[in-house]
């Protein structure tokens, strides 16, 4: 089995939730499971080392530096290290590569918008949830089989205890889910609106201005980057290199899918393939 797996996908796609679920399911195979959140860590190898040392409660006495203490602590451990939001600390990719080579009992589960690019890395692309095509007579029983519906229902119930979907509302829910494109963050942001108006108002709000509508504030927003779809995009944008940021607005000319050669030709960027990785 691969010892270094990266769950890759855009912000809000549900990488953290998936990593948490995987960690729970495989936890019995490891002596220890460590979950390390890196979204707020400074983008440097030293900062990442310090975060790991603190989270794993590594003893520093007798070692010349934190990196050596961390490596020696993990040297003979049968452990799973879950590194969440690694895109914030890409400067520490070589650190993961070194630990992967030298600590043979250590397994990594990484969530990131970018691949680490180290030897032995296996990528799993995290896709949107299946969203039903809106249809006038979709039965609630069919809708209830979808993870996207269950997520909408569960988040709605957290916001409004006792909330339930009536059979005649199934087509409207299907339309709402289709408008979210199956993106978990969008589904959650739409679901918390169930206490502020009828379902038809959620559908109409998504149709009119999705970015503006998918905002929330107040209790329940644990991370500012998850407060809205725009906040999620803004956070991701700040992680880009200057040349990647310069390319970002040029990509708005494309509608739907596109290929690197299209970007190179239309936007006049010879290195489009490398920038889009």
Tab-separated table of C-alpha atoms in Angstrom:
chain	number	residue	atom	x	y	z
A	1	UNK	CA	0.000	0.000	0.000
A	2	UNK	CA	1.116	3.564	-0.623
A	3	UNK	CA	2.506	5.335	2.419
A	4	UNK	CA	1.998	8.863	1.083
A	5	UNK	CA	-1.454	9.692	-0.265
A	6	UNK	CA	-2.546	13.207	-1.219
A	7	UNK	CA	-6.230	14.055	-1.452
A	8	UNK	CA	-6.155	16.835	-4.019
A	9	UNK	CA	-8.990	19.175	-4.915
A	10	UNK	CA	-10.249	22.746	-4.922
A	11	UNK	CA	-11.166	24.596	-1.755
A	12	UNK	CA	-14.539	23.617	-0.306
A	13	UNK	CA	-14.624	20.249	-2.079
A	14	UNK	CA	-14.601	18.260	1.181
A	15	UNK	CA	-10.974	17.078	1.449
A	16	UNK	CA	-10.817	17.550	5.222
A	17	UNK	CA	-14.066	15.683	5.828
A	18	UNK	CA	-12.868	12.814	3.639
A	19	UNK	CA	-9.480	12.664	5.374
A	20	UNK	CA	-11.153	12.579	8.793
A	21	UNK	CA	-13.395	9.712	7.695
A	22	UNK	CA	-10.480	7.741	6.262
A	23	UNK	CA	-8.432	8.282	9.423
A	24	UNK	CA	-11.261	6.938	11.581
A	25	UNK	CA	-11.707	3.869	9.391
A	26	UNK	CA	-8.016	2.895	9.319
A	27	UNK	CA	-7.060	4.018	12.830
A	28	UNK	CA	-6.913	0.441	14.185
A	29	UNK	CA	-4.031	-0.332	11.821
A	30	UNK	CA	-1.772	2.223	13.501
A	31	UNK	CA	-0.348	2.722	16.938
A	32	UNK	CA	-0.948	6.458	16.670
A	33	UNK	CA	-2.961	8.793	14.447
A	34	UNK	CA	-2.026	12.468	14.415
A	35	UNK	CA	-4.178	15.155	12.781
A	36	UNK	CA	-2.254	18.351	12.052
A	37	UNK	CA	-4.044	21.446	10.709
A	38	UNK	CA	-1.676	23.601	8.642
A	39	UNK	CA	-3.933	26.288	7.145
A	40	UNK	CA	-2.644	28.993	9.499
A	41	UNK	CA	1.006	27.864	9.525
A	42	UNK	CA	3.669	30.095	7.978
A	43	UNK	CA	4.885	28.783	4.631
A	44	UNK	CA	8.285	27.489	5.648
A	45	UNK	CA	9.796	24.133	6.525
A	46	UNK	CA	10.833	25.433	9.952
A	47	UNK	CA	7.290	26.556	10.793
A	48	UNK	CA	5.885	23.198	9.692
A	49	UNK	CA	8.435	21.366	11.843
A	50	UNK	CA	7.481	23.487	14.861
A	51	UNK	CA	3.789	22.768	14.267
A	52	UNK	CA	4.446	19.025	14.115
A	53	UNK	CA	6.702	19.101	17.170
A	54	UNK	CA	3.983	20.844	19.165
A	55	UNK	CA	1.153	18.614	17.932
A	56	UNK	CA	3.071	15.371	18.481
A	57	UNK	CA	4.517	16.593	21.801
A	58	UNK	CA	8.046	15.762	20.676
A	59	UNK	CA	10.720	15.916	23.375
A	60	UNK	CA	13.577	18.186	22.274
A	61	UNK	CA	16.120	17.360	24.981
A	62	UNK	CA	19.280	15.749	23.599
A	63	UNK	CA	18.722	16.801	19.968
A	64	UNK	CA	20.494	19.604	18.066
A	65	UNK	CA	17.277	20.972	16.531
A	66	UNK	CA	13.541	20.395	16.158
A	67	UNK	CA	13.841	18.648	12.789
A	68	UNK	CA	16.195	15.991	14.142
A	69	UNK	CA	14.043	15.476	17.231
A	70	UNK	CA	10.977	15.021	15.035
A	71	UNK	CA	12.679	12.520	12.750
A	72	UNK	CA	14.072	10.442	15.612
A	73	UNK	CA	10.700	10.444	17.384
A	74	UNK	CA	8.958	9.096	14.289
A	75	UNK	CA	11.779	6.779	13.213
A	76	UNK	CA	10.295	3.554	14.524
A	77	UNK	CA	6.647	4.574	14.980
A	78	UNK	CA	3.741	2.810	13.302
A	79	UNK	CA	1.746	5.977	12.852
A	80	UNK	CA	-0.589	7.814	10.483
A	81	UNK	CA	0.115	11.514	10.026
A	82	UNK	CA	-2.812	13.474	8.585
A	83	UNK	CA	-1.584	16.806	7.217
A	84	UNK	CA	-4.556	19.030	6.458
A	85	UNK	CA	-4.455	22.029	4.088
A	86	UNK	CA	-0.850	21.418	3.059
A	87	UNK	CA	-1.159	23.960	0.231
A	88	UNK	CA	-0.452	26.609	2.878
A	89	UNK	CA	3.031	25.184	3.594
A	90	UNK	CA	4.296	23.953	0.225
A	91	UNK	CA	7.797	25.046	1.270
A	92	UNK	CA	7.734	22.054	3.631
A	93	UNK	CA	7.161	19.459	0.892
A	94	UNK	CA	10.795	18.329	1.053
A	95	UNK	CA	10.384	17.760	4.804
A	96	UNK	CA	7.563	15.296	4.134
A	97	UNK	CA	9.693	13.623	1.476
A	98	UNK	CA	12.558	13.197	3.940
A	99	UNK	CA	10.333	11.771	6.680
A	100	UNK	CA	8.721	9.456	4.136
A	101	UNK	CA	12.115	8.065	3.104
A	102	UNK	CA	13.583	7.689	6.567
A	103	UNK	CA	10.616	6.715	8.753
A	104	UNK	CA	9.406	3.503	7.148
A	105	UNK	CA	6.584	2.875	9.615
A	106	UNK	CA	5.116	6.320	9.042
A	107	UNK	CA	2.146	6.805	6.709
A	108	UNK	CA	0.936	10.174	5.408
A	109	UNK	CA	-2.543	11.291	4.427
A	110	UNK	CA	-2.337	14.807	3.002
A	111	UNK	CA	-5.091	17.189	1.915
A	112	UNK	CA	-3.973	19.887	-0.492
A	113	UNK	CA	-4.930	21.964	-3.498
A	114	UNK	CA	-1.495	21.134	-4.935
A	115	UNK	CA	0.560	17.971	-5.110
A	116	UNK	CA	3.708	17.866	-2.986
A	117	UNK	CA	5.776	16.529	-5.874
A	118	UNK	CA	7.852	14.106	-3.795
A	119	UNK	CA	8.792	10.521	-4.624
A	120	UNK	CA	6.199	7.913	-3.706
A	121	UNK	CA	3.255	10.317	-3.640
A	122	UNK	CA	-0.076	8.880	-4.765
A	123	UNK	CA	-2.747	11.353	-5.850
A	124	UNK	CA	-6.470	10.908	-5.267
A	125	UNK	CA	-8.488	13.627	-6.984
A	126	UNK	CA	-11.454	14.611	-4.806
A	127	UNK	CA	-14.511	15.144	-7.010
A	128	UNK	CA	-17.773	17.008	-6.293
A	129	UNK	CA	-20.640	15.024	-4.849
A	130	UNK	CA	-23.173	13.600	-7.273
A	131	UNK	CA	-25.960	16.148	-7.728
A	132	UNK	CA	-29.232	15.085	-9.339
A	133	UNK	CA	-30.411	16.590	-12.592
A	134	UNK	CA	-33.461	18.689	-11.791
A	135	UNK	CA	-36.662	16.977	-12.910
A	136	UNK	CA	-40.296	17.692	-12.123
A	137	UNK	CA	-41.132	14.346	-10.522
A	138	UNK	CA	-38.023	12.999	-8.796
A	139	UNK	CA	-39.088	10.806	-5.843
A	140	UNK	CA	-37.765	11.601	-2.376
A	141	UNK	CA	-36.632	7.967	-1.988
A	142	UNK	CA	-34.272	8.353	-4.959
A	143	UNK	CA	-32.978	11.696	-3.723
A	144	UNK	CA	-32.306	10.256	-0.264
A	145	UNK	CA	-29.751	7.847	-1.731
A	146	UNK	CA	-27.377	10.691	-2.619
A	147	UNK	CA	-24.631	11.896	-0.277
A	148	UNK	CA	-25.248	15.463	-1.481
A	149	UNK	CA	-28.860	15.299	-0.279
A	150	UNK	CA	-27.877	13.766	3.053
A	151	UNK	CA	-25.328	16.529	3.600
A	152	UNK	CA	-27.944	19.199	2.807
A	153	UNK	CA	-30.464	17.551	5.138
A	154	UNK	CA	-27.983	17.095	7.998
A	155	UNK	CA	-26.744	20.699	7.838
A	156	UNK	CA	-30.307	21.987	7.609
A	157	UNK	CA	-31.248	20.003	10.723
A	158	UNK	CA	-28.278	21.400	12.615
A	159	UNK	CA	-29.501	24.881	11.782
A	160	UNK	CA	-33.194	24.102	12.302
A	161	UNK	CA	-33.788	21.038	14.539
A	162	UNK	CA	-36.751	19.009	13.386
A	163	UNK	CA	-36.521	20.207	9.785
A	164	UNK	CA	-37.698	17.609	7.267
A	165	UNK	CA	-38.190	17.459	3.504
A	166	UNK	CA	-41.714	16.807	2.284
A	167	UNK	CA	-42.082	14.427	-0.689
A	168	UNK	CA	-43.503	17.211	-2.844
A	169	UNK	CA	-40.360	19.300	-2.141
A	170	UNK	CA	-37.979	16.702	-3.602
A	171	UNK	CA	-37.832	18.306	-7.106
A	172	UNK	CA	-37.012	21.673	-5.555
A	173	UNK	CA	-34.235	20.185	-3.424
A	174	UNK	CA	-32.878	18.443	-6.527
A	175	UNK	CA	-32.778	21.782	-8.333
A	176	UNK	CA	-30.960	23.407	-5.398
A	177	UNK	CA	-28.368	20.629	-5.322
A	178	UNK	CA	-27.830	20.919	-9.069
A	179	UNK	CA	-27.207	24.660	-8.662
A	180	UNK	CA	-24.475	23.950	-6.063
A	181	UNK	CA	-22.586	21.776	-8.600
A	182	UNK	CA	-22.189	19.166	-5.863
A	183	UNK	CA	-19.562	21.241	-4.015
A	184	UNK	CA	-19.918	20.372	-0.298
A	185	UNK	CA	-19.203	23.919	0.926
A	186	UNK	CA	-21.865	25.308	-1.434
A	187	UNK	CA	-24.337	22.675	-0.235
A	188	UNK	CA	-23.687	23.578	3.410
A	189	UNK	CA	-23.981	27.317	2.752
A	190	UNK	CA	-27.290	26.763	0.974
A	191	UNK	CA	-28.612	24.443	3.695
A	192	UNK	CA	-28.151	26.962	6.511
A	193	UNK	CA	-30.678	29.198	4.715
A	194	UNK	CA	-33.609	26.878	5.460
A	195	UNK	CA	-34.548	28.909	8.537
A	196	UNK	CA	-34.663	32.229	6.669
A	197	UNK	CA	-37.309	31.462	4.052
A	198	UNK	CA	-38.957	28.823	1.877
A	199	UNK	CA	-36.932	26.462	-0.276
A	200	UNK	CA	-37.991	28.326	-3.398
A	201	UNK	CA	-36.154	31.405	-2.100
A	202	UNK	CA	-32.945	29.348	-1.815
A	203	UNK	CA	-33.398	28.128	-5.388
A	204	UNK	CA	-34.072	31.638	-6.680
A	205	UNK	CA	-31.142	33.106	-4.727
A	206	UNK	CA	-28.747	30.587	-6.246
A	207	UNK	CA	-30.073	31.331	-9.713
A	208	UNK	CA	-29.833	35.101	-9.331
A	209	UNK	CA	-26.343	35.508	-7.832
A	210	UNK	CA	-24.743	32.365	-6.472
A	211	UNK	CA	-21.587	34.028	-5.111
A	212	UNK	CA	-23.543	36.691	-3.241
A	213	UNK	CA	-26.149	34.258	-1.969
A	214	UNK	CA	-23.710	31.686	-0.587
A	215	UNK	CA	-22.608	33.754	2.357
A	216	UNK	CA	-23.191	33.264	6.025
A	217	UNK	CA	-21.990	34.860	9.232
A	218	UNK	CA	-22.261	34.464	12.969
A	219	UNK	CA	-22.073	31.232	15.018
A	220	UNK	CA	-21.107	28.099	13.133
A	221	UNK	CA	-18.417	29.616	10.922
A	222	UNK	CA	-15.284	28.025	12.346
A	223	UNK	CA	-12.962	29.196	9.583
A	224	UNK	CA	-13.213	32.565	7.841
A	225	UNK	CA	-12.235	30.962	4.532
A	226	UNK	CA	-15.417	28.855	4.775
A	227	UNK	CA	-17.711	31.812	5.451
A	228	UNK	CA	-18.583	32.093	1.762
A	229	UNK	CA	-17.564	30.756	-1.634
A	230	UNK	CA	-15.874	34.094	-2.328
A	231	UNK	CA	-13.861	33.837	0.908
A	232	UNK	CA	-12.759	30.333	-0.097
A	233	UNK	CA	-11.610	31.574	-3.515
A	234	UNK	CA	-9.848	34.590	-1.990
A	235	UNK	CA	-7.931	32.388	0.460
A	236	UNK	CA	-6.830	30.066	-2.344
A	237	UNK	CA	-5.840	33.031	-4.525
A	238	UNK	CA	-3.499	34.367	-1.843
A	239	UNK	CA	-1.597	31.061	-1.917
A	240	UNK	CA	-0.750	31.427	-5.614
A	241	UNK	CA	2.619	32.579	-6.894
A	242	UNK	CA	2.651	36.096	-8.460
A	243	UNK	CA	2.811	34.647	-11.981
A	244	UNK	CA	-0.129	32.356	-11.161
A	245	UNK	CA	-2.129	35.280	-9.790
A	246	UNK	CA	-1.437	37.221	-12.993
A	247	UNK	CA	-2.826	34.320	-15.038
A	248	UNK	CA	-5.962	33.968	-12.897
A	249	UNK	CA	-8.023	36.870	-14.366
A	250	UNK	CA	-7.043	35.883	-17.904
A	251	UNK	CA	-8.650	32.479	-17.372
A	252	UNK	CA	-12.057	34.184	-16.953
A	253	UNK	CA	-12.343	34.266	-20.747
A	254	UNK	CA	-12.964	30.508	-20.733
A	255	UNK	CA	-16.389	29.039	-20.022
A	256	UNK	CA	-16.301	25.428	-18.847
A	257	UNK	CA	-13.291	23.169	-19.390
A	258	UNK	CA	-10.128	24.224	-21.174
A	259	UNK	CA	-6.664	22.848	-21.929
A	260	UNK	CA	-3.152	24.278	-21.313
A	261	UNK	CA	-2.576	24.711	-25.047
A	262	UNK	CA	-5.748	26.846	-25.204
A	263	UNK	CA	-4.410	29.060	-22.403
A	264	UNK	CA	-1.013	29.366	-24.095
A	265	UNK	CA	-2.624	30.479	-27.338
A	266	UNK	CA	-5.428	32.730	-26.084
A	267	UNK	CA	-3.666	34.264	-23.071
A	268	UNK	CA	-0.186	34.415	-24.585
A	269	UNK	CA	1.404	32.402	-21.761
A	270	UNK	CA	4.048	29.962	-23.000
A	271	UNK	CA	4.392	28.241	-19.600
A	272	UNK	CA	0.652	27.680	-19.079
A	273	UNK	CA	1.022	23.934	-18.487
A	274	UNK	CA	3.413	24.407	-15.559
A	275	UNK	CA	1.336	27.203	-14.016
A	276	UNK	CA	-1.884	25.199	-14.186
A	277	UNK	CA	-0.499	22.074	-12.440
